[in-house]
Each structure stands twice: as structure tokens, then as C-alpha cells.
mmCIF file of C-alpha atoms and ligand atoms in Angstrom:
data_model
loop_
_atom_site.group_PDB
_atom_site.id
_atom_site.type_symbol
_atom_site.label_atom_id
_atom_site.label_comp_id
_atom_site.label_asym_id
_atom_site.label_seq_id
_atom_site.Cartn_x
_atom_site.Cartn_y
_atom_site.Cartn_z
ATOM 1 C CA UNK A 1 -4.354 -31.124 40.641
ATOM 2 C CA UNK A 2 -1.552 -31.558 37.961
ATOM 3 C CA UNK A 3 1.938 -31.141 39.345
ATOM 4 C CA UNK A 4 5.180 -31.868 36.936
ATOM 5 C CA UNK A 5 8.447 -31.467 38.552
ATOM 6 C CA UNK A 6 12.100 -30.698 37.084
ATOM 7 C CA UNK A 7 10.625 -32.995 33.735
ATOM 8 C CA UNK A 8 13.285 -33.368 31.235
ATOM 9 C CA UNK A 9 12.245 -35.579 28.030
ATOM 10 C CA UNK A 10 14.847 -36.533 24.976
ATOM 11 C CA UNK A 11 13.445 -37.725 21.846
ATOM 12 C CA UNK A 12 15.909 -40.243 20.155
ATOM 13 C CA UNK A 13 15.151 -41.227 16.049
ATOM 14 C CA UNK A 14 18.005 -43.107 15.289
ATOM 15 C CA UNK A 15 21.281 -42.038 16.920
ATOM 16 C CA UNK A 16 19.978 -38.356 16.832
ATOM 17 C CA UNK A 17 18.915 -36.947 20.084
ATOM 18 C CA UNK A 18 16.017 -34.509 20.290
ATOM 19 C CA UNK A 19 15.461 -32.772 23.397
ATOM 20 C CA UNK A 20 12.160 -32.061 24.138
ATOM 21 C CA UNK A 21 11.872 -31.103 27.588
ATOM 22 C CA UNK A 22 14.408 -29.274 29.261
ATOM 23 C CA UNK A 23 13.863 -29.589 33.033
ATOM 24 C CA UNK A 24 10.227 -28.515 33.156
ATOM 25 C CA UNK A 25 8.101 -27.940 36.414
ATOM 26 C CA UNK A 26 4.141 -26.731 36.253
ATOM 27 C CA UNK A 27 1.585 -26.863 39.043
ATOM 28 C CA UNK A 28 -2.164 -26.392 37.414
ATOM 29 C CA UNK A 29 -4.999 -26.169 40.176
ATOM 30 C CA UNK A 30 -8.070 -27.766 40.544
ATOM 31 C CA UNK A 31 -10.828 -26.479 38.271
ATOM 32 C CA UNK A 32 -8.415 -23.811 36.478
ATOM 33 C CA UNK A 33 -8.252 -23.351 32.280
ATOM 34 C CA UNK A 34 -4.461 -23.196 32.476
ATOM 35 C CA UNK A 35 -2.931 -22.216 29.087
ATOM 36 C CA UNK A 36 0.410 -23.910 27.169
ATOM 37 C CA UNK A 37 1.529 -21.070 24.684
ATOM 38 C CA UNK A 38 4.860 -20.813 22.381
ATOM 39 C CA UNK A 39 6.152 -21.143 19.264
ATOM 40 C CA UNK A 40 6.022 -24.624 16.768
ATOM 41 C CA UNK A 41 8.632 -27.117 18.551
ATOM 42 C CA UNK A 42 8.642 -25.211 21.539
ATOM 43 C CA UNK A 43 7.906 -28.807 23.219
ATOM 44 C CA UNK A 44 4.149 -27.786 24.420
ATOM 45 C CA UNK A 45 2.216 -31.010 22.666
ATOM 46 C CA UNK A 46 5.393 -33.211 24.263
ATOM 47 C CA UNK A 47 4.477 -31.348 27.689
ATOM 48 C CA UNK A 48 0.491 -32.148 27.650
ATOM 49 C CA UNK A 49 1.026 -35.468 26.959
ATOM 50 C CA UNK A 50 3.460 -36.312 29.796
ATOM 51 C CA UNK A 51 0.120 -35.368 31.744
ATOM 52 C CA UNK A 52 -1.414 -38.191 30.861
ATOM 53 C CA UNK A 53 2.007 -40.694 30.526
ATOM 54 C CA UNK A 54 1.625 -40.806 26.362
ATOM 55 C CA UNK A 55 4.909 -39.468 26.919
ATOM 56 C CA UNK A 56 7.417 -40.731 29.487
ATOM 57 C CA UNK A 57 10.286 -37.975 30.895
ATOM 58 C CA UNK A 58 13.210 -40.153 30.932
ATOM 59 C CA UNK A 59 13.536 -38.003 34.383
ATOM 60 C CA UNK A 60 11.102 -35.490 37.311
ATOM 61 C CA UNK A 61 7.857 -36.290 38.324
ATOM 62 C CA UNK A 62 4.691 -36.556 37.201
ATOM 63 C CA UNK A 63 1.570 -36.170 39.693
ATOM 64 C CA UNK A 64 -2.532 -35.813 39.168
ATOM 65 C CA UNK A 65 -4.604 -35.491 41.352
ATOM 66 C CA UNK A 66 -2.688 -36.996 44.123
ATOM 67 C CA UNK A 67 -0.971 -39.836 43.133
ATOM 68 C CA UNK A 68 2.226 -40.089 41.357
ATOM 69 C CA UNK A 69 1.516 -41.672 37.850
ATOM 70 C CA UNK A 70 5.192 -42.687 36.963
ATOM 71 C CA UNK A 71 5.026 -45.277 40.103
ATOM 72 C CA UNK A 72 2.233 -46.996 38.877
ATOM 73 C CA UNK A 73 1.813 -50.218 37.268
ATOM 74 C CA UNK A 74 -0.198 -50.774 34.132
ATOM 75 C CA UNK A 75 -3.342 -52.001 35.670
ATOM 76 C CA UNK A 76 -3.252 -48.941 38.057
ATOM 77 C CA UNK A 77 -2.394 -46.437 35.606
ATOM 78 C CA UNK A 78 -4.774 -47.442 33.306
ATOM 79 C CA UNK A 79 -6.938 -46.264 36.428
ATOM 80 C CA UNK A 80 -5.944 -43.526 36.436
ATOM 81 C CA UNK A 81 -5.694 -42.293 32.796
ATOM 82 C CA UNK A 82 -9.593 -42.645 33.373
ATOM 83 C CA UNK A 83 -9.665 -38.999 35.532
ATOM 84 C CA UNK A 84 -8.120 -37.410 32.132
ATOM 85 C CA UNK A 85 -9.904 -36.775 29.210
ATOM 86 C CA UNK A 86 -7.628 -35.722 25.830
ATOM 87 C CA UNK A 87 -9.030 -33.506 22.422
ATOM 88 C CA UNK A 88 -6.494 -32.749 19.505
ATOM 89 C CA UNK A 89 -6.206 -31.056 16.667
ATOM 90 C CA UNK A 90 -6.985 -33.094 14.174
ATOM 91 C CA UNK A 91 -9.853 -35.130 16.330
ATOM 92 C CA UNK A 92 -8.436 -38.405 15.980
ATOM 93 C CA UNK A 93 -11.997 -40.281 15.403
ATOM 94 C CA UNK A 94 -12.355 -43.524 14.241
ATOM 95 C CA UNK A 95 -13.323 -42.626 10.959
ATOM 96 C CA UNK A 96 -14.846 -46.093 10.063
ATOM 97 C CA UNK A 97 -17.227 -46.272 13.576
ATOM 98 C CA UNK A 98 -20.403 -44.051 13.471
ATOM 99 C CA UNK A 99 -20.726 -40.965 16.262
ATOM 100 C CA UNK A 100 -22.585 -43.364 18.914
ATOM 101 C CA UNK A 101 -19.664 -45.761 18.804
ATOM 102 C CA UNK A 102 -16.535 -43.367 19.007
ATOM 103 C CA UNK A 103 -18.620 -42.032 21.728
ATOM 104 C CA UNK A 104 -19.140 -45.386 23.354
ATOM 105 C CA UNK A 105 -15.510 -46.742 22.777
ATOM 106 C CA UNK A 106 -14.239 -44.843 26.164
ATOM 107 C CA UNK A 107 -17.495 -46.579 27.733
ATOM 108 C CA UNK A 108 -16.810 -50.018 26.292
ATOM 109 C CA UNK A 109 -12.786 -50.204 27.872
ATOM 110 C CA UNK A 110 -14.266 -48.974 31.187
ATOM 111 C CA UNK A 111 -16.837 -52.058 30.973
ATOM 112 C CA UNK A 112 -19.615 -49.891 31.912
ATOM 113 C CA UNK A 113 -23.007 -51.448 31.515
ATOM 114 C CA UNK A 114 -24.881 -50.708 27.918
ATOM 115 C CA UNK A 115 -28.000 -49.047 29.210
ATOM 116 C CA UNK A 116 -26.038 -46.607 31.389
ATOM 117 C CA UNK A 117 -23.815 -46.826 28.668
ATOM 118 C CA UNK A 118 -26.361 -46.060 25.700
ATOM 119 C CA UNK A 119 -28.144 -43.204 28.172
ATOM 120 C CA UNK A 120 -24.622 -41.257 28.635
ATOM 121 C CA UNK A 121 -24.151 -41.098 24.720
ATOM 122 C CA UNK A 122 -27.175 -39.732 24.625
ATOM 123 C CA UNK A 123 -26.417 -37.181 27.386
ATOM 124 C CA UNK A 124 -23.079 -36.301 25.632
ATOM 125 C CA UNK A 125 -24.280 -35.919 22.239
ATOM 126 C CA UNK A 126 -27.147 -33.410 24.055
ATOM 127 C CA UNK A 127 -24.411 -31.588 25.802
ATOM 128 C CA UNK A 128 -22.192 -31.040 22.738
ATOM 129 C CA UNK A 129 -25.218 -30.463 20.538
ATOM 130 C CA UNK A 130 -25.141 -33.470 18.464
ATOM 131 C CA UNK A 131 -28.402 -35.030 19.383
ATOM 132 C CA UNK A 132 -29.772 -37.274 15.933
ATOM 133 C CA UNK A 133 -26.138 -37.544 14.980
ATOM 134 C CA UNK A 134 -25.947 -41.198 16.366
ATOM 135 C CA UNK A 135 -25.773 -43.046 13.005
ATOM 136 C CA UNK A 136 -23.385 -40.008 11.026
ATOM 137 C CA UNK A 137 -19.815 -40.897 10.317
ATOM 138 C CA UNK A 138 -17.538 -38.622 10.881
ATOM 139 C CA UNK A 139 -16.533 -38.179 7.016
ATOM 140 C CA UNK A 140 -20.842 -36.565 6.992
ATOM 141 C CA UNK A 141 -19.757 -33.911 9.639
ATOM 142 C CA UNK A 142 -17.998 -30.658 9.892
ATOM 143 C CA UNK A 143 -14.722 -29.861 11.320
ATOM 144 C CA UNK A 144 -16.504 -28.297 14.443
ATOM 145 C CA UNK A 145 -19.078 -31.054 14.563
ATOM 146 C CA UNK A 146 -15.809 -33.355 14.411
ATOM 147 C CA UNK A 147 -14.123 -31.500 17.419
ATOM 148 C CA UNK A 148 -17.984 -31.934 19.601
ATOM 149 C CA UNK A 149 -17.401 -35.667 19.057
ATOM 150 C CA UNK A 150 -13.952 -35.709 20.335
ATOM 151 C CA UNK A 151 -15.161 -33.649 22.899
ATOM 152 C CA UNK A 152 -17.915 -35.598 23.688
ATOM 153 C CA UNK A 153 -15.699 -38.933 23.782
ATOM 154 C CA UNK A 154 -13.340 -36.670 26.123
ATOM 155 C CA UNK A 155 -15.735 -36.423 28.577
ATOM 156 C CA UNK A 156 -17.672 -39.802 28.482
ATOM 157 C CA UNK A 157 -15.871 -41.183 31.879
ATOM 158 C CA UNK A 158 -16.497 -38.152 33.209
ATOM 159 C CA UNK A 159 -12.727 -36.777 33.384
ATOM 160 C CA UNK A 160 -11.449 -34.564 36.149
ATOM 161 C CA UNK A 161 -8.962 -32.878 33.976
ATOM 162 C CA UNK A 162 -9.655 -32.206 30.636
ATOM 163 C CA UNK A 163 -6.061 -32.192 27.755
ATOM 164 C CA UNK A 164 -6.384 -29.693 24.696
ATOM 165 C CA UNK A 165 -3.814 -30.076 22.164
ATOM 166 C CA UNK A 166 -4.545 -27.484 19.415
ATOM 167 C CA UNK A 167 -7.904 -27.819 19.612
ATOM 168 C CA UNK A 168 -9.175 -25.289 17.809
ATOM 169 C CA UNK A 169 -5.966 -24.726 15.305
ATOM 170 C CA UNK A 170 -7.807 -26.437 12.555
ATOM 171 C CA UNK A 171 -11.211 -24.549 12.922
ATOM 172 C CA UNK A 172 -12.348 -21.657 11.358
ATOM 173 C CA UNK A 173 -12.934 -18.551 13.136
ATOM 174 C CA UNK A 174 -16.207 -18.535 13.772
ATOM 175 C CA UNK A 175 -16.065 -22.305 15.068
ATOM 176 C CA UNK A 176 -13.112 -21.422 16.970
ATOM 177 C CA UNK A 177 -15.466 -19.334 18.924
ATOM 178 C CA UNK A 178 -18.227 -21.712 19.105
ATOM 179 C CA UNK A 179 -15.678 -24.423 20.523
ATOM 180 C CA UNK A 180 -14.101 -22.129 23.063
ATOM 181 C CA UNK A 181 -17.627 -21.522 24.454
ATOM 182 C CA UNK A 182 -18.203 -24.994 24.884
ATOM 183 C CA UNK A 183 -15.233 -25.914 26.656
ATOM 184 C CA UNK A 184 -15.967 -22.318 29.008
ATOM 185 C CA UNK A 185 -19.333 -24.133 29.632
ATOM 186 C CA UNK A 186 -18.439 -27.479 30.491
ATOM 187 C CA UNK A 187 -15.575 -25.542 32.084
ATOM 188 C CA UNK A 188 -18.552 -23.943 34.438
ATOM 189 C CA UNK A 189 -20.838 -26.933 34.585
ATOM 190 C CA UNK A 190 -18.659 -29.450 35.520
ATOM 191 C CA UNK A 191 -15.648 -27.693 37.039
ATOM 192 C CA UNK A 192 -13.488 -29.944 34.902
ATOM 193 C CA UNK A 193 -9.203 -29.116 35.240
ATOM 194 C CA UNK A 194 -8.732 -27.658 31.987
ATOM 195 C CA UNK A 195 -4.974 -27.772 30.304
ATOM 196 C CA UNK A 196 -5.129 -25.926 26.861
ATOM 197 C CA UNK A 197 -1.992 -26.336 24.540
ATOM 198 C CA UNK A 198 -1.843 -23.705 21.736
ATOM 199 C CA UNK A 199 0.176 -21.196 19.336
ATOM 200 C CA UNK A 200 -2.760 -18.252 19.518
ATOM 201 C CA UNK A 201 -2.958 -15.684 22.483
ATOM 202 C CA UNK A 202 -6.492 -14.642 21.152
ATOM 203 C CA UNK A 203 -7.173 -18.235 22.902
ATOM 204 C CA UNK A 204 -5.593 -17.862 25.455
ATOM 205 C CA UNK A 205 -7.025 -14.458 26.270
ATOM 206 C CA UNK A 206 -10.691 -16.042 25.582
ATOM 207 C CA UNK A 207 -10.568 -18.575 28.101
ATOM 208 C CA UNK A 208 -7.694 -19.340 29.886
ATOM 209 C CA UNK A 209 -7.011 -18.173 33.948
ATOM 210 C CA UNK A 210 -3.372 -18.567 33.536
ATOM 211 C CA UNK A 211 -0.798 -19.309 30.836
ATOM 212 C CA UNK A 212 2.657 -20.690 30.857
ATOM 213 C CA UNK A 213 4.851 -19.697 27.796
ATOM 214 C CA UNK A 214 7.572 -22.439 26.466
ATOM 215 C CA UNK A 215 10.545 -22.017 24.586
ATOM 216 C CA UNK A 216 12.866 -24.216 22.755
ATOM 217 C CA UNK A 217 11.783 -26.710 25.634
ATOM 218 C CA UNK A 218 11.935 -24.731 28.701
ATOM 219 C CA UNK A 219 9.212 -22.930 30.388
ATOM 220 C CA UNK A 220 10.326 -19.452 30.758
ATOM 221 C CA UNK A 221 7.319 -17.475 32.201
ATOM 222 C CA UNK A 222 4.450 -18.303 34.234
ATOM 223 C CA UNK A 223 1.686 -16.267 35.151
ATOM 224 C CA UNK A 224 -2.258 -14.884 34.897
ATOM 225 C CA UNK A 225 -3.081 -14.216 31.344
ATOM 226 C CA UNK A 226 -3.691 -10.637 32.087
ATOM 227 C CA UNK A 227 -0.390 -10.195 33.585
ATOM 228 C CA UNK A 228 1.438 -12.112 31.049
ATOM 229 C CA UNK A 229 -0.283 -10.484 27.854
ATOM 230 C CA UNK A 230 -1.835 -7.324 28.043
ATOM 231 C CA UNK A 231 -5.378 -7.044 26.290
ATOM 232 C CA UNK A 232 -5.543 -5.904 22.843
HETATM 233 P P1 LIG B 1 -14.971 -18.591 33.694
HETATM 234 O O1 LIG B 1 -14.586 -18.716 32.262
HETATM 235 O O2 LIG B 1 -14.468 -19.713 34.547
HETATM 236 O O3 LIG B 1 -16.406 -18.251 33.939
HETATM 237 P P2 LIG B 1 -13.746 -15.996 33.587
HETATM 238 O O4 LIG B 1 -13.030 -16.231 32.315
HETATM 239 O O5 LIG B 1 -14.907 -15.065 33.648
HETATM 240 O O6 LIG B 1 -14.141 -17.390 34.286
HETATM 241 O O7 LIG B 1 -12.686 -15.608 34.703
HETATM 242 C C1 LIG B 1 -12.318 -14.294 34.928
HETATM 243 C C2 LIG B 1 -11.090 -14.304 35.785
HETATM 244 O O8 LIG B 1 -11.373 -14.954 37.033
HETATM 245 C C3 LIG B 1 -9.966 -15.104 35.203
HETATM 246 O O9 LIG B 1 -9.158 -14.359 34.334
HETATM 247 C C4 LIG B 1 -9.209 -15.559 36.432
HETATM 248 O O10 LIG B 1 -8.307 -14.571 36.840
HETATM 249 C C5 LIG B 1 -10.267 -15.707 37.500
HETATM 250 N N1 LIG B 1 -10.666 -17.114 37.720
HETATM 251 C C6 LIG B 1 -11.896 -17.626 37.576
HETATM 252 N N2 LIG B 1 -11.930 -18.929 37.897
HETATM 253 C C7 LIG B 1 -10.673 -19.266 38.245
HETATM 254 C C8 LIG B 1 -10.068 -20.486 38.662
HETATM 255 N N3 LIG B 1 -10.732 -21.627 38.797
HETATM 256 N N4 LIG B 1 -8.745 -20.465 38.935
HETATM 257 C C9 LIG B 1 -8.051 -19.337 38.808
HETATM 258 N N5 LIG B 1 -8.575 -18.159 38.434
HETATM 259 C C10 LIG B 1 -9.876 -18.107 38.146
HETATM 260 P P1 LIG B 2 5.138 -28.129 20.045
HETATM 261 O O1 LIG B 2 3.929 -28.869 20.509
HETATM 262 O O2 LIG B 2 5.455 -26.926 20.871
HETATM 263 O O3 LIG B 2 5.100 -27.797 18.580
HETATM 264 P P2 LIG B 2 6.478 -30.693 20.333
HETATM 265 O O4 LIG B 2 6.333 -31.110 21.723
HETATM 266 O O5 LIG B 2 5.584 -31.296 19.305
HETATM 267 O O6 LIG B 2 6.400 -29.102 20.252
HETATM 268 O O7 LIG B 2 7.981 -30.964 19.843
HETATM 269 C C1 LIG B 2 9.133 -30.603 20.621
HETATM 270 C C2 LIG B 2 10.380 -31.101 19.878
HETATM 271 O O8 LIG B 2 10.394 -32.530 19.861
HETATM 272 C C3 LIG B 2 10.447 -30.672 18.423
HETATM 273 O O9 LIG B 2 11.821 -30.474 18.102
HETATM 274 C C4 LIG B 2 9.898 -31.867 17.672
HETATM 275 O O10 LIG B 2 10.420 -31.940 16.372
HETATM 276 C C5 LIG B 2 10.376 -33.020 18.531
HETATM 277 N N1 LIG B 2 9.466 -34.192 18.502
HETATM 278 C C6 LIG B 2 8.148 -34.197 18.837
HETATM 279 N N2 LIG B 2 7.638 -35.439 18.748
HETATM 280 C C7 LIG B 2 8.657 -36.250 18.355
HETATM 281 C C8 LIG B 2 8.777 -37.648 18.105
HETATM 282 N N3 LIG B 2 7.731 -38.472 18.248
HETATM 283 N N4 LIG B 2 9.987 -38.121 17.718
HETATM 284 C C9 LIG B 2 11.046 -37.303 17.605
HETATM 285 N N5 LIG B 2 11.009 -35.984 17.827
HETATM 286 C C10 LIG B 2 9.833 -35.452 18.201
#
């Protein structure tokens, strides 16, 4: 489903060169919860979002779901960009648009019609558990009940592969928990790719199938969670 191949990435601020990504490769299958772990700066938040191109490797490959995403031209990857939804850590809602229309903005750039439009907020906020949130702003809602929108906006083209970035690194424990189910259940529902950047192996080891581990840039193991960490 996701295939990156020998991806090397160099940040440049100024005349300073940052290197990011040190000749990375990564295969994630269909319908897997594939884990991202390592320390702060270990290059994992550069990594997810060369999935989706918000990052270009100055050099490797980039492919989902069959097609090779740093050949394409705008229009086309545009396209494509639709098959992946993205969640971070600190939500990035538009704070000044109510729940219904940070739900519908996804909707709105794919032109989809407003009934169907209207009738898959509604089906969102249901499946996140926001239903009679429409009209709340995001400033009225918890941090988890921020993270359902995002999710919920995530999902609204209905993605094939689904990008966490530290989803859950700004939640309590308890919502931690509560997020991490959701994601298992849309997980099982919907059999949505899921690629889960984070610093904690108690998330990894709550939801993830397999887990890469990157360091200062490189990826230096690969394997099945229970292989890679053993259970506490
Ligand atoms: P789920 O959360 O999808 O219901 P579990 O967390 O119960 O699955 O999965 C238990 C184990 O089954 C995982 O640790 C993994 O080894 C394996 N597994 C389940 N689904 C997949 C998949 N799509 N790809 C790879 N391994 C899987
Ligand atoms: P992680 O997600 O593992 O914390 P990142 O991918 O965010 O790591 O960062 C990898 C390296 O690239 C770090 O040294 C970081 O400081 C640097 N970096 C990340 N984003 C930028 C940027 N936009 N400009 C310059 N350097 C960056």
C-alpha cells in the first residue's frame, strides 16, 4: 500500500543543512496499523509526511497505493492526496469555523454535492461521537473532542490510508485510551491503512501490528511489535 524507497530528505534554513532523512525505505501493507517510534528529531514527523508529499525527498521514491506520487502533476496528485487522510498532534482545526464546517472543508475542495455532503457530516460526527456538536467551535470542546473532529475531517473522503502524527501526545491518559479505541475501530470497520507516528511504546503496543524504530534519521529496525518490544 505505502512503499518509500532509499528516501533521503535535507532540510536547509539558511546556509545550514539539516538532514532529515538518511536513505530511508518502508513498505506498510494494506489494512495494517504500522507504527513510527524513536526519539524527538529522530526524523519520524519528516517521514509521515513524505507519505502524503507535504514533504518532498530531494531523492528515492515515494509510492501509495500503486502509483508513484513524485511523478505526478499537481492536478493528479491532488487526486491522489484524496486516498490519505492526516491527524496531528495539536489538531490543526480551523479555530474560527464551527465543527460542521471543518468537517465539511475536505467535502467542499472535493466539490461533492451539499446534501451528500451535509448527510456524511452527519455520519462522521455519529461515528466519532460528536452528534449535536454541529454549531460548537472548537475553543467549546475538549482536547479529545478536538482530536474526534480532526479525526472525523480525516476520514470525510473516505481515505484508504489513514497519517497519525502524535496523535495522542497531547491527550491525557484516559483520552489517550479512548482515542486509540477509536482509531482500532475504524481500524476494524473500515479496514483503513493506518501509519501511526509516535515517542510512546505503550501506543505502540496498544494498537499497532508492526513498528519501525528511527534514529537520528535512519530506520534501524523493523519488525512486529511483539518481536521488537517485549510486553511489559
Ligand atoms: P485489530 O486491532 O486489527 O483487531 P489486534 O490488535 O487484535 O488486531 O491484532 C493482533 C495481532 O494480529 C497483531 O499484533 C498482528 O500481529 C496481527 N494482525 C492483525 N491484523 C493484521 C494486519 N492487517 N496486518 C498485519 N498483522 C495483523
Ligand atoms: P521527529 O518527528 O522524530 O521529532 P522531525 O522529522 O520533526 O523528527 O525532525 C527531524 C530533523 O529535522 C530534526 O533535526 C528537526 O529539527 C529538523 N526539522 C524538522 N522540520 C524542519 C523544518 N521545517 N526546517 C528545518 N529543520 C526541520
Amino acid at each position: 500500500m505505502i512503499s518509500l524507497q532509499n528516501v533521503t530528505l535535507t532540510y536547509r534554513t539558511g546556509h545550514r543543512l539539516i538532514p532529515a532523512l538518511r536513505d530511508v525505505s518502508l513498505e506498510v501493507h494494506a489494512g495494517e496499523v504500522f507504527g513510527i517510534i524513536g526519539y524527538s528529531g529522530a526524523g519520524k514527523s519528516t517521514l509521515l509526511r513524505c507519505i502524503n508529499l507535504l514533504e518532498r525527498p530531494q531523492s528515492g521514491q515515494v509510492w501509495v497505493d500503486g502509483v508513484d506520487l513524485l511523478s505526478l502533476r499537481k492536478r493528479e496528485l491532488q487526486k491522489q492526496r484524496k486516498k490519505i487522510g492526516m491527524i496531528f498532534q495539536h489538531f490543526h482545526l480551523l479555530n474560527s469555523a464551527t465543527v460542521r464546517d471543518n468537517i465539511l472543508f475536505p467535502l467542499r475542495l472535493a466539490k461533492t454535492p451539499v446534501a451528500e455532503a451535509e448527510r456524511r457530516v452527519a455520519e462522521l460526527l455519529e461515528l466519532v461521537g460528536l452528534t449535536g456538536y454541529e454549531r460548537h467551535y472548537p475553543s467549546q470542546l475538549s482536547g479529545g473532542q478536538k482530536q474526534r473532529v480532526a479525526i472525523a475531517r480525516a476520514l470525510a473522503n473516505f481515505p484508504k490510508v489513514l497519517l497519525c502524527d502524535e496523535a495522542t501526545s497531547a491527550l491525557d491518559p484516559e483520552t489517550t485510551q479512548s482515542i486509540l479505541d477509536l482509531l482500532r475501530e475504524i481500524h476494524r470497520q473500515f479496514g483503513v491503512t493506518v501509519v501511526m507516528v509516535t515517542h510512546e511504546i505503550s501506543v505502540v503496543q496498544r494498537v499497532c501490528h508492526r513498528v519501525a524504530v528511527m534514529d537520528q534519521g535512519r530506520m534501524v529496525e523493523v519488525g512486529r511489535v511483539v518481536d521488537v518490544f517485549l510486553r511489559p
